[in-house]
Short mmCIF file of C-alpha atoms in Angstrom, two decimals:
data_model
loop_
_atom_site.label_atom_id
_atom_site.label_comp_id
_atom_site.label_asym_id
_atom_site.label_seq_id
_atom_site.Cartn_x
_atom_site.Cartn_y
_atom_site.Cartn_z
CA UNK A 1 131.12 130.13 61.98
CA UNK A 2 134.45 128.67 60.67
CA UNK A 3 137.95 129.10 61.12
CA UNK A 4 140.61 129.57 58.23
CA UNK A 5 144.13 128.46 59.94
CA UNK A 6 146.28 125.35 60.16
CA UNK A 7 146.46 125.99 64.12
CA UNK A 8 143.18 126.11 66.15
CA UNK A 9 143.91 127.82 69.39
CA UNK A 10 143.29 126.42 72.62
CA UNK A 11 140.51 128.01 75.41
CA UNK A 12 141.26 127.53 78.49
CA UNK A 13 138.53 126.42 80.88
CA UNK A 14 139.79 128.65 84.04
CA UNK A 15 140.45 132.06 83.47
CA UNK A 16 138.70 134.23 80.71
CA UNK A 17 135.17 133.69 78.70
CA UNK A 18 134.79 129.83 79.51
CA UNK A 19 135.93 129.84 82.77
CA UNK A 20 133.44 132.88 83.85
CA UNK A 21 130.91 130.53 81.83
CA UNK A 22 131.67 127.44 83.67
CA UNK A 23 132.03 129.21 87.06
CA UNK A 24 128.87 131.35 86.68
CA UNK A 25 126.48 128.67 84.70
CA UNK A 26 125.35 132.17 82.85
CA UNK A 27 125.79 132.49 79.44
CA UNK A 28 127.59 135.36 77.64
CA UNK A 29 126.82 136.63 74.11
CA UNK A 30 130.11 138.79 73.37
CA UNK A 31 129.45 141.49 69.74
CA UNK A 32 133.06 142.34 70.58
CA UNK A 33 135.65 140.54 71.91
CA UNK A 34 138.17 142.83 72.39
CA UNK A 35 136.54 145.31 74.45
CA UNK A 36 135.14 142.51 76.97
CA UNK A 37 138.29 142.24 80.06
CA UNK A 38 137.23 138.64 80.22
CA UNK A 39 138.85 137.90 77.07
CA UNK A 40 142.23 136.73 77.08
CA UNK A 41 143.70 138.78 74.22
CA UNK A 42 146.77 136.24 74.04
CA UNK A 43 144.52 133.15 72.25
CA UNK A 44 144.65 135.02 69.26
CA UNK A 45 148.80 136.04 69.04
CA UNK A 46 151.01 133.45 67.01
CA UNK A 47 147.96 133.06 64.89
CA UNK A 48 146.08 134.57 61.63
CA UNK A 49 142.84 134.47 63.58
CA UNK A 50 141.46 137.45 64.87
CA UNK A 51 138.39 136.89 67.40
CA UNK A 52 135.36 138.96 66.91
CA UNK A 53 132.03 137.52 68.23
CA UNK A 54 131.92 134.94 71.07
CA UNK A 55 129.18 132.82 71.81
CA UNK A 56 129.48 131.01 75.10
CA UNK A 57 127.29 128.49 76.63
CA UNK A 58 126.96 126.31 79.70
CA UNK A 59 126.34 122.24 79.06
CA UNK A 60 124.93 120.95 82.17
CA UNK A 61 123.57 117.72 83.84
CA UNK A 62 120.13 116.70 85.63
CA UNK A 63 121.17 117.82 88.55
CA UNK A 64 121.94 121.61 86.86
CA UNK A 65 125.69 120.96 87.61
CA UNK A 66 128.00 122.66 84.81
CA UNK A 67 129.66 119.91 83.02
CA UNK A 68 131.11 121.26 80.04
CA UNK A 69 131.07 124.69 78.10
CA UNK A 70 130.28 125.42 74.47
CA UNK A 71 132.03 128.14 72.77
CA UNK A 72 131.30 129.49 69.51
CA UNK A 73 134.02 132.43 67.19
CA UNK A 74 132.49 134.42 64.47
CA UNK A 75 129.78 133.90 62.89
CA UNK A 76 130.57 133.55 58.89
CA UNK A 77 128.92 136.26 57.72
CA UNK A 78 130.83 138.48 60.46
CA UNK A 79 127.57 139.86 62.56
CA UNK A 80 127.43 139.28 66.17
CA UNK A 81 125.52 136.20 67.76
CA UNK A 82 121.85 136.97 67.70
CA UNK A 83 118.68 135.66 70.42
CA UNK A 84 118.32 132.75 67.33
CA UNK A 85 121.92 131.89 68.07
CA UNK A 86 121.39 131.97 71.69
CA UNK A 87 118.57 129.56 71.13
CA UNK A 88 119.73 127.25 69.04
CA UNK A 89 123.21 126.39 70.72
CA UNK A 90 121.03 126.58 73.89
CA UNK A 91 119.18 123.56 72.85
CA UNK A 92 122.33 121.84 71.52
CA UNK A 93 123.87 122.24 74.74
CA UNK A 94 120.75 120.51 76.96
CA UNK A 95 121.13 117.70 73.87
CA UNK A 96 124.99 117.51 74.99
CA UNK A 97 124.23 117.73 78.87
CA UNK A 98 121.89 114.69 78.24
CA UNK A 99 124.17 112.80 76.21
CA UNK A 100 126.69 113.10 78.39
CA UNK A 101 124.86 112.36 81.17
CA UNK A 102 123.53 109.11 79.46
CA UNK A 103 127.03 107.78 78.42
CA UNK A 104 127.88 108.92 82.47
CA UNK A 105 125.24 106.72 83.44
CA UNK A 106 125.72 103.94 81.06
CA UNK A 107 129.18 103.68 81.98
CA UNK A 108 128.37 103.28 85.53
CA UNK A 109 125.71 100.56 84.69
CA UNK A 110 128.55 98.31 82.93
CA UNK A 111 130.82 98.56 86.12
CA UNK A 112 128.13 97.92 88.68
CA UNK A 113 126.77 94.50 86.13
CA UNK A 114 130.80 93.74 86.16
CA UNK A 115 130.16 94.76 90.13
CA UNK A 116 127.28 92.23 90.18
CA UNK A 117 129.45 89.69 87.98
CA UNK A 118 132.10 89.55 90.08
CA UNK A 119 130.26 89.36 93.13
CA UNK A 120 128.01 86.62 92.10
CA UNK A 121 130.95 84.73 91.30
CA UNK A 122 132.50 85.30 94.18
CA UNK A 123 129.25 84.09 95.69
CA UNK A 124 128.72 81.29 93.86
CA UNK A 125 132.22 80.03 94.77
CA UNK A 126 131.32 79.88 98.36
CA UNK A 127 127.88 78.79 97.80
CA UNK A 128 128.04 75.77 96.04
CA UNK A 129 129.80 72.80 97.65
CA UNK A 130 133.39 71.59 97.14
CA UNK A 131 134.01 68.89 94.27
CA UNK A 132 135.50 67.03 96.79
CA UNK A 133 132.27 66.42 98.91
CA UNK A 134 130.56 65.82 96.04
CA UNK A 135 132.90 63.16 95.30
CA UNK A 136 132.44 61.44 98.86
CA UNK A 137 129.02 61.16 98.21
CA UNK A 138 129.44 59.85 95.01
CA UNK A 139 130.96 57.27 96.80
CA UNK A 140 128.66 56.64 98.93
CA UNK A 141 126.30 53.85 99.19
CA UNK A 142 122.58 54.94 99.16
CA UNK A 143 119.70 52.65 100.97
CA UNK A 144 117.01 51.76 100.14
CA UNK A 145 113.56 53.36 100.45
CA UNK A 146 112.26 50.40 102.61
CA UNK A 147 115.41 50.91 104.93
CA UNK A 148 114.58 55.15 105.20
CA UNK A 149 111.36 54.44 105.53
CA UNK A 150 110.72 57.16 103.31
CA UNK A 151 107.58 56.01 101.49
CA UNK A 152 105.65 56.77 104.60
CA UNK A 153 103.39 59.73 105.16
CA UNK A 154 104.19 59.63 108.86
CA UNK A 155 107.70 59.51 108.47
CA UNK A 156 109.80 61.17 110.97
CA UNK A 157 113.78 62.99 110.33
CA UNK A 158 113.96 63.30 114.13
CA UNK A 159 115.88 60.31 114.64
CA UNK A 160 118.14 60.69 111.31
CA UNK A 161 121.42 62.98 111.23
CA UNK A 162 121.50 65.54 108.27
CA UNK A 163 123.95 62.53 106.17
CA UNK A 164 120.94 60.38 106.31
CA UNK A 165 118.56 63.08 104.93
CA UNK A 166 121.20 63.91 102.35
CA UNK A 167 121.19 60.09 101.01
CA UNK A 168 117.41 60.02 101.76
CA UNK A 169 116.93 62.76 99.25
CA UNK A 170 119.42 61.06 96.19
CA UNK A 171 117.14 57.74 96.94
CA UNK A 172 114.24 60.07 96.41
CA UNK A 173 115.76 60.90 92.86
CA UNK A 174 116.80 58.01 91.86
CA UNK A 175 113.45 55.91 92.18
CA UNK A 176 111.68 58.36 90.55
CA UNK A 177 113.91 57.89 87.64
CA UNK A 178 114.80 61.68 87.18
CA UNK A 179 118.69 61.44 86.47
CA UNK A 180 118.19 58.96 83.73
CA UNK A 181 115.41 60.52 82.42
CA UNK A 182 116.97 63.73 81.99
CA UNK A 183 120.24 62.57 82.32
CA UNK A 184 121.81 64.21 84.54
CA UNK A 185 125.31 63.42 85.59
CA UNK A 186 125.50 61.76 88.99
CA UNK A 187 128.39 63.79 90.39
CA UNK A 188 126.70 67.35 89.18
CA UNK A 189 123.70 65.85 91.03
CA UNK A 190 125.62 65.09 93.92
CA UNK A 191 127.27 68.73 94.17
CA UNK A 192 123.67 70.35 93.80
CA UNK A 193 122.35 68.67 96.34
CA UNK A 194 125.37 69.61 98.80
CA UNK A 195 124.89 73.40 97.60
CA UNK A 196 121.30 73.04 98.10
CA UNK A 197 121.68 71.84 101.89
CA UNK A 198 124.64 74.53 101.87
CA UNK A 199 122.19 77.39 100.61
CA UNK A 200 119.60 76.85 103.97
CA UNK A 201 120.42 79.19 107.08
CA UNK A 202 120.69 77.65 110.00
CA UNK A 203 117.02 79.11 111.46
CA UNK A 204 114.92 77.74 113.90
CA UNK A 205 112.44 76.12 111.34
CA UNK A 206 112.88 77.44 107.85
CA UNK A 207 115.92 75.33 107.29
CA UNK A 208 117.16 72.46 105.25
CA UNK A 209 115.18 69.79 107.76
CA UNK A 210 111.78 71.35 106.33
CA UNK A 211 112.88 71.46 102.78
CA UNK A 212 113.60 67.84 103.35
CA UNK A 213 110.60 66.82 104.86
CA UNK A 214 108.44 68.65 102.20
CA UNK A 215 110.39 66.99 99.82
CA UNK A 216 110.35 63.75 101.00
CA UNK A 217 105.94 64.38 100.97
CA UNK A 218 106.18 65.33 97.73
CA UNK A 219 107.74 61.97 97.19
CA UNK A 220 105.26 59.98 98.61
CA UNK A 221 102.61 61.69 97.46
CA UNK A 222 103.94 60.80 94.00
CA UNK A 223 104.52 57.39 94.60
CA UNK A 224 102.30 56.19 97.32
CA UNK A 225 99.51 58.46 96.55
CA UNK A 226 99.95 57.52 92.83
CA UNK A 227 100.05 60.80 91.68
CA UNK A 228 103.10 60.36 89.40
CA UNK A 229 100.20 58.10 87.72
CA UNK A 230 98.56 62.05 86.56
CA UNK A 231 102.07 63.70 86.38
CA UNK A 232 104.40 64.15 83.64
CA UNK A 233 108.26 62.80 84.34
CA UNK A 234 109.00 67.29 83.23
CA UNK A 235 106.36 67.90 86.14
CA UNK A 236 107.84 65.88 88.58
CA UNK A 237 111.00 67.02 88.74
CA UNK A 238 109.76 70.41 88.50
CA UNK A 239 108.02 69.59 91.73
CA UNK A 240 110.75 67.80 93.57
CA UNK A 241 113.32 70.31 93.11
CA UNK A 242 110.88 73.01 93.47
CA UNK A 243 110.39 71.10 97.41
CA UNK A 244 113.83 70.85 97.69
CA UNK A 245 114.51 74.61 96.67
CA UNK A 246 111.38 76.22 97.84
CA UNK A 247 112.65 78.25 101.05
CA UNK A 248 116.50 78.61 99.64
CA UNK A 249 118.33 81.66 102.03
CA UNK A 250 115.04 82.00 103.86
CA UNK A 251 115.70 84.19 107.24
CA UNK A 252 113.31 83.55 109.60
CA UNK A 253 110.77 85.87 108.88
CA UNK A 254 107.90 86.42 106.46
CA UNK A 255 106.94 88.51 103.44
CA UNK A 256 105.09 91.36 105.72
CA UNK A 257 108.43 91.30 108.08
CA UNK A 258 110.07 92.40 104.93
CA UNK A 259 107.81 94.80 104.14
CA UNK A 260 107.69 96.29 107.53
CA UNK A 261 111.80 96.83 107.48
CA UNK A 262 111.78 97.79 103.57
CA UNK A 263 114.25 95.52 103.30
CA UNK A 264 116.18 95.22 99.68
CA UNK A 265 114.06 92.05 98.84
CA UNK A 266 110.92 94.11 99.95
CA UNK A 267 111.75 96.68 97.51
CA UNK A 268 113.36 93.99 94.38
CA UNK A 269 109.80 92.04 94.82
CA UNK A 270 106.58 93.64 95.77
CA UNK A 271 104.61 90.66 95.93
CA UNK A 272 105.51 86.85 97.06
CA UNK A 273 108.74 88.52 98.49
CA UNK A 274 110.36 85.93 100.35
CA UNK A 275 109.07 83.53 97.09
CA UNK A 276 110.69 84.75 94.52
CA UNK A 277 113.64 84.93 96.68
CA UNK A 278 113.99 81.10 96.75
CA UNK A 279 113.48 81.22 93.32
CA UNK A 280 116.28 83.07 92.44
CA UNK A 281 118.67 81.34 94.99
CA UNK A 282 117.38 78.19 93.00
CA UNK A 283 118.24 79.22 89.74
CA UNK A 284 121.70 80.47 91.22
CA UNK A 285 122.64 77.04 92.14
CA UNK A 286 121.17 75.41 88.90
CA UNK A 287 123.20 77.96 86.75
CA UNK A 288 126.03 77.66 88.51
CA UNK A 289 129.26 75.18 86.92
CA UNK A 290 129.56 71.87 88.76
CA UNK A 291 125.77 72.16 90.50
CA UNK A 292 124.07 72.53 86.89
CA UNK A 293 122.11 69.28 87.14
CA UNK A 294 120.09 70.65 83.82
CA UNK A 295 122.96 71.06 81.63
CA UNK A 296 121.81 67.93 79.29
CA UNK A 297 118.09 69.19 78.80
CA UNK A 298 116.72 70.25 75.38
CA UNK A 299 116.51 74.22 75.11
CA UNK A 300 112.48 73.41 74.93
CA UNK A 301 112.31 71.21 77.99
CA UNK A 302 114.91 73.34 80.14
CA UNK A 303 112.27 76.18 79.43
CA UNK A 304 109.48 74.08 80.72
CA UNK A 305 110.98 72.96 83.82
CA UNK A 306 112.32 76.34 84.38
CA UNK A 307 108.44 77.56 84.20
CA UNK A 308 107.52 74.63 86.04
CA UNK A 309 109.79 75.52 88.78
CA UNK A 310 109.34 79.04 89.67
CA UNK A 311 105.44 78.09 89.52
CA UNK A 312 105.86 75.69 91.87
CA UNK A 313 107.89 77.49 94.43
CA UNK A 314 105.63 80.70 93.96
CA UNK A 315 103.01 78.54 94.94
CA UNK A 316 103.96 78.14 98.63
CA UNK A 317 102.84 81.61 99.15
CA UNK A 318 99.84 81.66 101.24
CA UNK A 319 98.77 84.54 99.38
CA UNK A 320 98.44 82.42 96.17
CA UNK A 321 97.37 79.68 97.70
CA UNK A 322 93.90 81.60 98.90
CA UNK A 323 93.27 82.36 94.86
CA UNK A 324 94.11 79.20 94.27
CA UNK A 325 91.73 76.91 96.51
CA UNK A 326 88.00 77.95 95.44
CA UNK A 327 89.34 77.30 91.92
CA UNK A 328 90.68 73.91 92.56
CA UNK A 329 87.89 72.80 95.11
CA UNK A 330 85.21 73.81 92.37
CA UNK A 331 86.99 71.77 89.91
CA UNK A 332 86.67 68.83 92.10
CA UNK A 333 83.38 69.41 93.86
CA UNK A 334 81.60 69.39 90.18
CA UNK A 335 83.93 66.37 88.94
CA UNK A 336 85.17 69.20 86.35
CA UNK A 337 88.43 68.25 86.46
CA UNK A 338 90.32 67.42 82.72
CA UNK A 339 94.06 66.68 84.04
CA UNK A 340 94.49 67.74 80.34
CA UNK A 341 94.24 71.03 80.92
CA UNK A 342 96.73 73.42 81.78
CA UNK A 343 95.05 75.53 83.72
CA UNK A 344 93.58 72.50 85.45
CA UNK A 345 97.18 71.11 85.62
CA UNK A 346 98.80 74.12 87.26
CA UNK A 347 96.10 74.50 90.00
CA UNK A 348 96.93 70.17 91.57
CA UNK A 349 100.65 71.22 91.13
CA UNK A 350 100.30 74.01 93.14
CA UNK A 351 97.68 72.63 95.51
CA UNK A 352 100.61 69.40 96.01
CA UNK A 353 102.82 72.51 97.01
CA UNK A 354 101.02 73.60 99.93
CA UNK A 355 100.11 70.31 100.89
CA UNK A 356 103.50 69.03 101.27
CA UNK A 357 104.56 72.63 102.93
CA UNK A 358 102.11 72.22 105.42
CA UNK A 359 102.39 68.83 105.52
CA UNK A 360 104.27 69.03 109.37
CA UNK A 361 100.33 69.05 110.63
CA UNK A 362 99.49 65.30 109.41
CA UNK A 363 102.53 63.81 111.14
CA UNK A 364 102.02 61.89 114.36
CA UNK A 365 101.13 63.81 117.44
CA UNK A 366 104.51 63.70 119.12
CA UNK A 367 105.82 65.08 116.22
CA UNK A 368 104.11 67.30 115.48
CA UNK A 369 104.33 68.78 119.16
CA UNK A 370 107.43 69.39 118.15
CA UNK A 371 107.37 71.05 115.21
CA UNK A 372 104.58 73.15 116.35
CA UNK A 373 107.59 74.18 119.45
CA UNK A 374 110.25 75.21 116.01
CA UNK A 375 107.34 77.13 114.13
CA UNK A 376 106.48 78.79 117.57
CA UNK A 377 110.07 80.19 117.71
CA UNK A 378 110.91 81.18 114.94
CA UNK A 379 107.69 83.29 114.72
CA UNK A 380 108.19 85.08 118.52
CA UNK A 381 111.89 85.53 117.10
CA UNK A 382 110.15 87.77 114.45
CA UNK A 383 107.70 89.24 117.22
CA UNK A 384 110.64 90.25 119.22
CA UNK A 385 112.17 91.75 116.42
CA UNK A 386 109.00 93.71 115.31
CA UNK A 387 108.73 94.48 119.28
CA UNK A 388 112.23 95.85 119.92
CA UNK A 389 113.20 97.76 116.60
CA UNK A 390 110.05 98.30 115.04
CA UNK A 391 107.67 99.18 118.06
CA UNK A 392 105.14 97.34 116.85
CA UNK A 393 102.52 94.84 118.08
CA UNK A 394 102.78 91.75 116.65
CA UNK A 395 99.79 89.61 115.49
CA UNK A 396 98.97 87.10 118.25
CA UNK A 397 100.78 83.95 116.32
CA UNK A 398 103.84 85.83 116.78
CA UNK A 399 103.46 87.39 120.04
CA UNK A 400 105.34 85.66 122.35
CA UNK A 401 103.70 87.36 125.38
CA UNK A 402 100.51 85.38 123.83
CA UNK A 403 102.16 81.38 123.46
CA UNK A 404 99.62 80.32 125.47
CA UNK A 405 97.03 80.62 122.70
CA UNK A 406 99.32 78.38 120.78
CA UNK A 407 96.34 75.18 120.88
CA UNK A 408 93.88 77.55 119.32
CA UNK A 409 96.10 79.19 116.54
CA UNK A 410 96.73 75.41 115.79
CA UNK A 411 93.40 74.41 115.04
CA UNK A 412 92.20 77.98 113.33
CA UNK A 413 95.80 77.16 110.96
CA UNK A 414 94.42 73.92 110.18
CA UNK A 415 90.40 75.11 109.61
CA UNK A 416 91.90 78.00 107.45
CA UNK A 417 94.66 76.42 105.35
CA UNK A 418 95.33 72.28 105.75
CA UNK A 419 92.37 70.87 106.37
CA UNK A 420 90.31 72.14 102.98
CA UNK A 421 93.64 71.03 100.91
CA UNK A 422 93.82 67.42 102.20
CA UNK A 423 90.07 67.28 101.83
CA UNK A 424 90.11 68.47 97.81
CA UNK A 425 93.71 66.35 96.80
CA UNK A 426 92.20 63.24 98.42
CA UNK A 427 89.22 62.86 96.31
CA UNK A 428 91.76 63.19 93.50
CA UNK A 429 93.59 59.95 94.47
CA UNK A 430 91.88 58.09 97.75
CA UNK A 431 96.01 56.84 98.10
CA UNK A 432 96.54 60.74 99.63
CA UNK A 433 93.85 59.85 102.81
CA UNK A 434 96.44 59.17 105.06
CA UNK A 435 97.95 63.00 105.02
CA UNK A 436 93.78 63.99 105.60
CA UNK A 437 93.63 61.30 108.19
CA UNK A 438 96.52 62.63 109.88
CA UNK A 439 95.35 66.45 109.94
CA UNK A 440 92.20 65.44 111.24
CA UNK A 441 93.89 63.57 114.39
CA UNK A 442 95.93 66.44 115.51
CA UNK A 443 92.77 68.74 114.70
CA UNK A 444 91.18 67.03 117.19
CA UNK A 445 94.54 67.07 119.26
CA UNK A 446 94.46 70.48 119.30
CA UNK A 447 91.31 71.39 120.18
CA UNK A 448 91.53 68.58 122.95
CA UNK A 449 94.21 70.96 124.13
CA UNK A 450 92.78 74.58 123.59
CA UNK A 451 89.92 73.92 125.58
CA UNK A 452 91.91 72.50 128.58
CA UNK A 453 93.60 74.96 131.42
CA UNK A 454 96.64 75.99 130.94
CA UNK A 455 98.02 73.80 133.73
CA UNK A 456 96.54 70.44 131.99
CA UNK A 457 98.12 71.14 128.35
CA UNK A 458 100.81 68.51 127.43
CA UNK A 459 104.05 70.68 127.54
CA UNK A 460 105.52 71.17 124.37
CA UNK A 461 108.94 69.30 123.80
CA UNK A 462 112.47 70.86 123.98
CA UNK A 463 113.61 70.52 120.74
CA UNK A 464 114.50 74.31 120.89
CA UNK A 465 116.61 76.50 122.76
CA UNK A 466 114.69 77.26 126.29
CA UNK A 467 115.30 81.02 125.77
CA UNK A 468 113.55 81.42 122.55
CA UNK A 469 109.63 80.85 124.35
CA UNK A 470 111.03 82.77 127.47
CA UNK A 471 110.32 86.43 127.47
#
């Protein structure tokens, strides 16, 4: 099949062989051009070419949609196309219809990442906090630990305005020698805190107050428990930031609620959904220019606290938290425990986790009252959700129609998850007692209120909006 000229004629893709091709999706096998009326006799004036056979073939996509045509004048040896013809330019044109369709599909990939780019910077622009705040802080004198009162398990944020948390949290840091140690400029540290606080939604519970007060357990487990006496300085600010970071964007509802709606995360994360959520939000603001409060770490150790990190926030799902448990508890129940070992490691990291995530149930009763009221909420806001759009019937801890089994969800919460972890972390350091000591009064608060009537229960405080435990 060749050509002999100095002037290869053009074919048309509308009227004549190709167009009937691309039109039809059929393809034609032409002995004899000139007595087919589909050929356009003009291709071949102005020319020393002289059409004879025509092979014409359809390229098309996955979707069977004609894409392109392939057309193929006079064989060399001057016999029509045969069924071997047919076949092989068949197969060259499904190679073509896939190529095409790759290089289609790649090229769409690079816009949507430069999509995704764009959009994440546009995000992160808006998501981390202005220089300028970050500055003010800077400025700002931070108390002491002894004036926050922040090496106390029972500590309360009640009384404290979000400022006072903020500064709470850079004391946190700084006696636990993390920006030196890592060294870690005090303005980027400044910034990532303010993008941290920035990154919470404003939910009932969920928000930046919880991070906080997890955080601030974390804290004192490390330094009043002792356990920063176990811990590496890489482990514990993996575990502080992980506090800090561990419910980043969350929305007021749980892993099944996005499950239930297929929402995008559902679908991005099949398992520890709302988890691995935070993670990412987390790495978004430690990535991000100004908030990168790693920048100065060794490729080795930024890979380690990295690790650290999402292990640590993953670990706040219930889910792993139940696989966890027997594991550590056996450990300590048979005085197996070799703190150096990994494995061993990993299982009182993420056991520290839950109990500073839970750690709302050890505070003193009037507090805890009251955060009992917030958790309430936010889970009959999900109830009413699953109620209303959904049509379902949600589980009783959600249900607001049920709130007045609120006593006895308490104390099954703290039978089923607290109580077991206070029990196993104590008997690692006897300086931990006080968050065991703690559950075990409002255990007993609890069940001092599920068995009395209705009408005798202590009200629960108004630290909420009165609609959101009104039907």
């Amino acid at each position: 099949m060749t050509r002999e000229r100095t002037h290869a004629p053009r074919f048309p893709t509308n009227p004549g062989i190709t167009g009937y091709v691309a039109s039809t999706g059929e393809a034609l096998n032409i002995p004899d051009a000139y007595q087919d009326n589909r050929f356009d006799q003009e291709v071949d004036k102005g020319t020393d070419f002289k059409t004879h056979a025509i092979l014409c073939m359809p390229i098309k996509d996955v979707k069977r949609k004609v894409i392109g045509v392939i057309q193929l004048v006079n064989k060399q040896d001057g016999t029509a196309f045969n069924k071997n013809d047919e076949n092989l330019i068949e197969a060259f044109a499904i190679f073509c219809g896939m190529g095409i369709h790759n290089t289609q599909m790649f090229e769409q990939a690079v816009r949507a990442v430069a999509r995704q780019k764009i959009a994440l910077e546009v995000m992160s622009y808006h998501a981390i906090a202005s220089e300028e705040d970050a500055i003010e802080l800077k400025k700002t004198i931070i108390p002491s630990v002894e004036s926050l009162k922040i090496l106390d398990f029972g500590f309360s944020d009640f009384k404290i305005n979000d400022d006072t948390t903020i500064k709470a949290t850079v004391r946190m840091f700084l006696d636990l020698d993390l920006l030196q140690s890592f060294q870690i400029d005090y303005l980027v540290f400044c910034r990532w805190i303010l993008s941290v606080k920035k990154n919470y939604r404003n939910v009932i519970y969920h928000n930046w107050r919880h991070a906080f007060n997890v955080t601030q357990t974390m804290f004192c487990m490390l330094e009043a428990g002792e356990m920063k006496n176990i811990l590496t300085t890489v482990e514990r600010l993996a575990l502080m930031v992980g506090c800090l970071c561990h419910d980043l964007d969350h929305r007021g509802t749980n892993n099944q609620f996005q499950k239930k709606t297929m929402s995008p995360l559902a679908e991005l994360y099949s398992t520890s959904t709302m988890e691995h959520h935070h993670f990412d939000q987390c790495i978004m603001i430690l990535t991000t220019k100004g908030s990168d409060i790693f920048r100065n770490l060794s490729q080795e150790t930024y890979s380690q606290v990295i690790n650290l990190l999402k292990s640590a926030i993953l670990a706040t799902d219930l889910a792993l938290y139940f696989s966890y448990r027997p594991k550590f508890e056996a450990l300590i129940a048979t005085n197996n425990s070799d703190w150096s070992n990994e494995d061993h490691r990993n299982l009182l990291r993420s056991m520290m986790m839950t109990a500073s995530d839970v750690a709302a149930i050890t505070k003193p009763w009037e507090d805890q009252k009251k955060i009992a009221a917030l958790v309430a909420s936010e889970f009959f806001e999900q109830g009413d959700i699953e109620k209303k759009t959904l049509n379902l019937t949600p589980i009783p801890m959600m249900d607001r129609a049920q709130s007045d089994k609120l006593p006895d969800l308490q104390v099954g919460f703290i039978d089923d998850i607290c109580m077991p972890v206070y029990k196993a972390i104590s008997k690692v350091s006897p300086k931990l007692n006080p968050l065991l000591e703690g559950c075990q009064q409002n255990r007993n608060n609890w069940y001092m209120q599920s068995k009395a009537k209705p009408e005798d229960r202590e009200p629960l405080p108004l630290v909420y909006p009165k609609r959101l435990l009104t039907k």
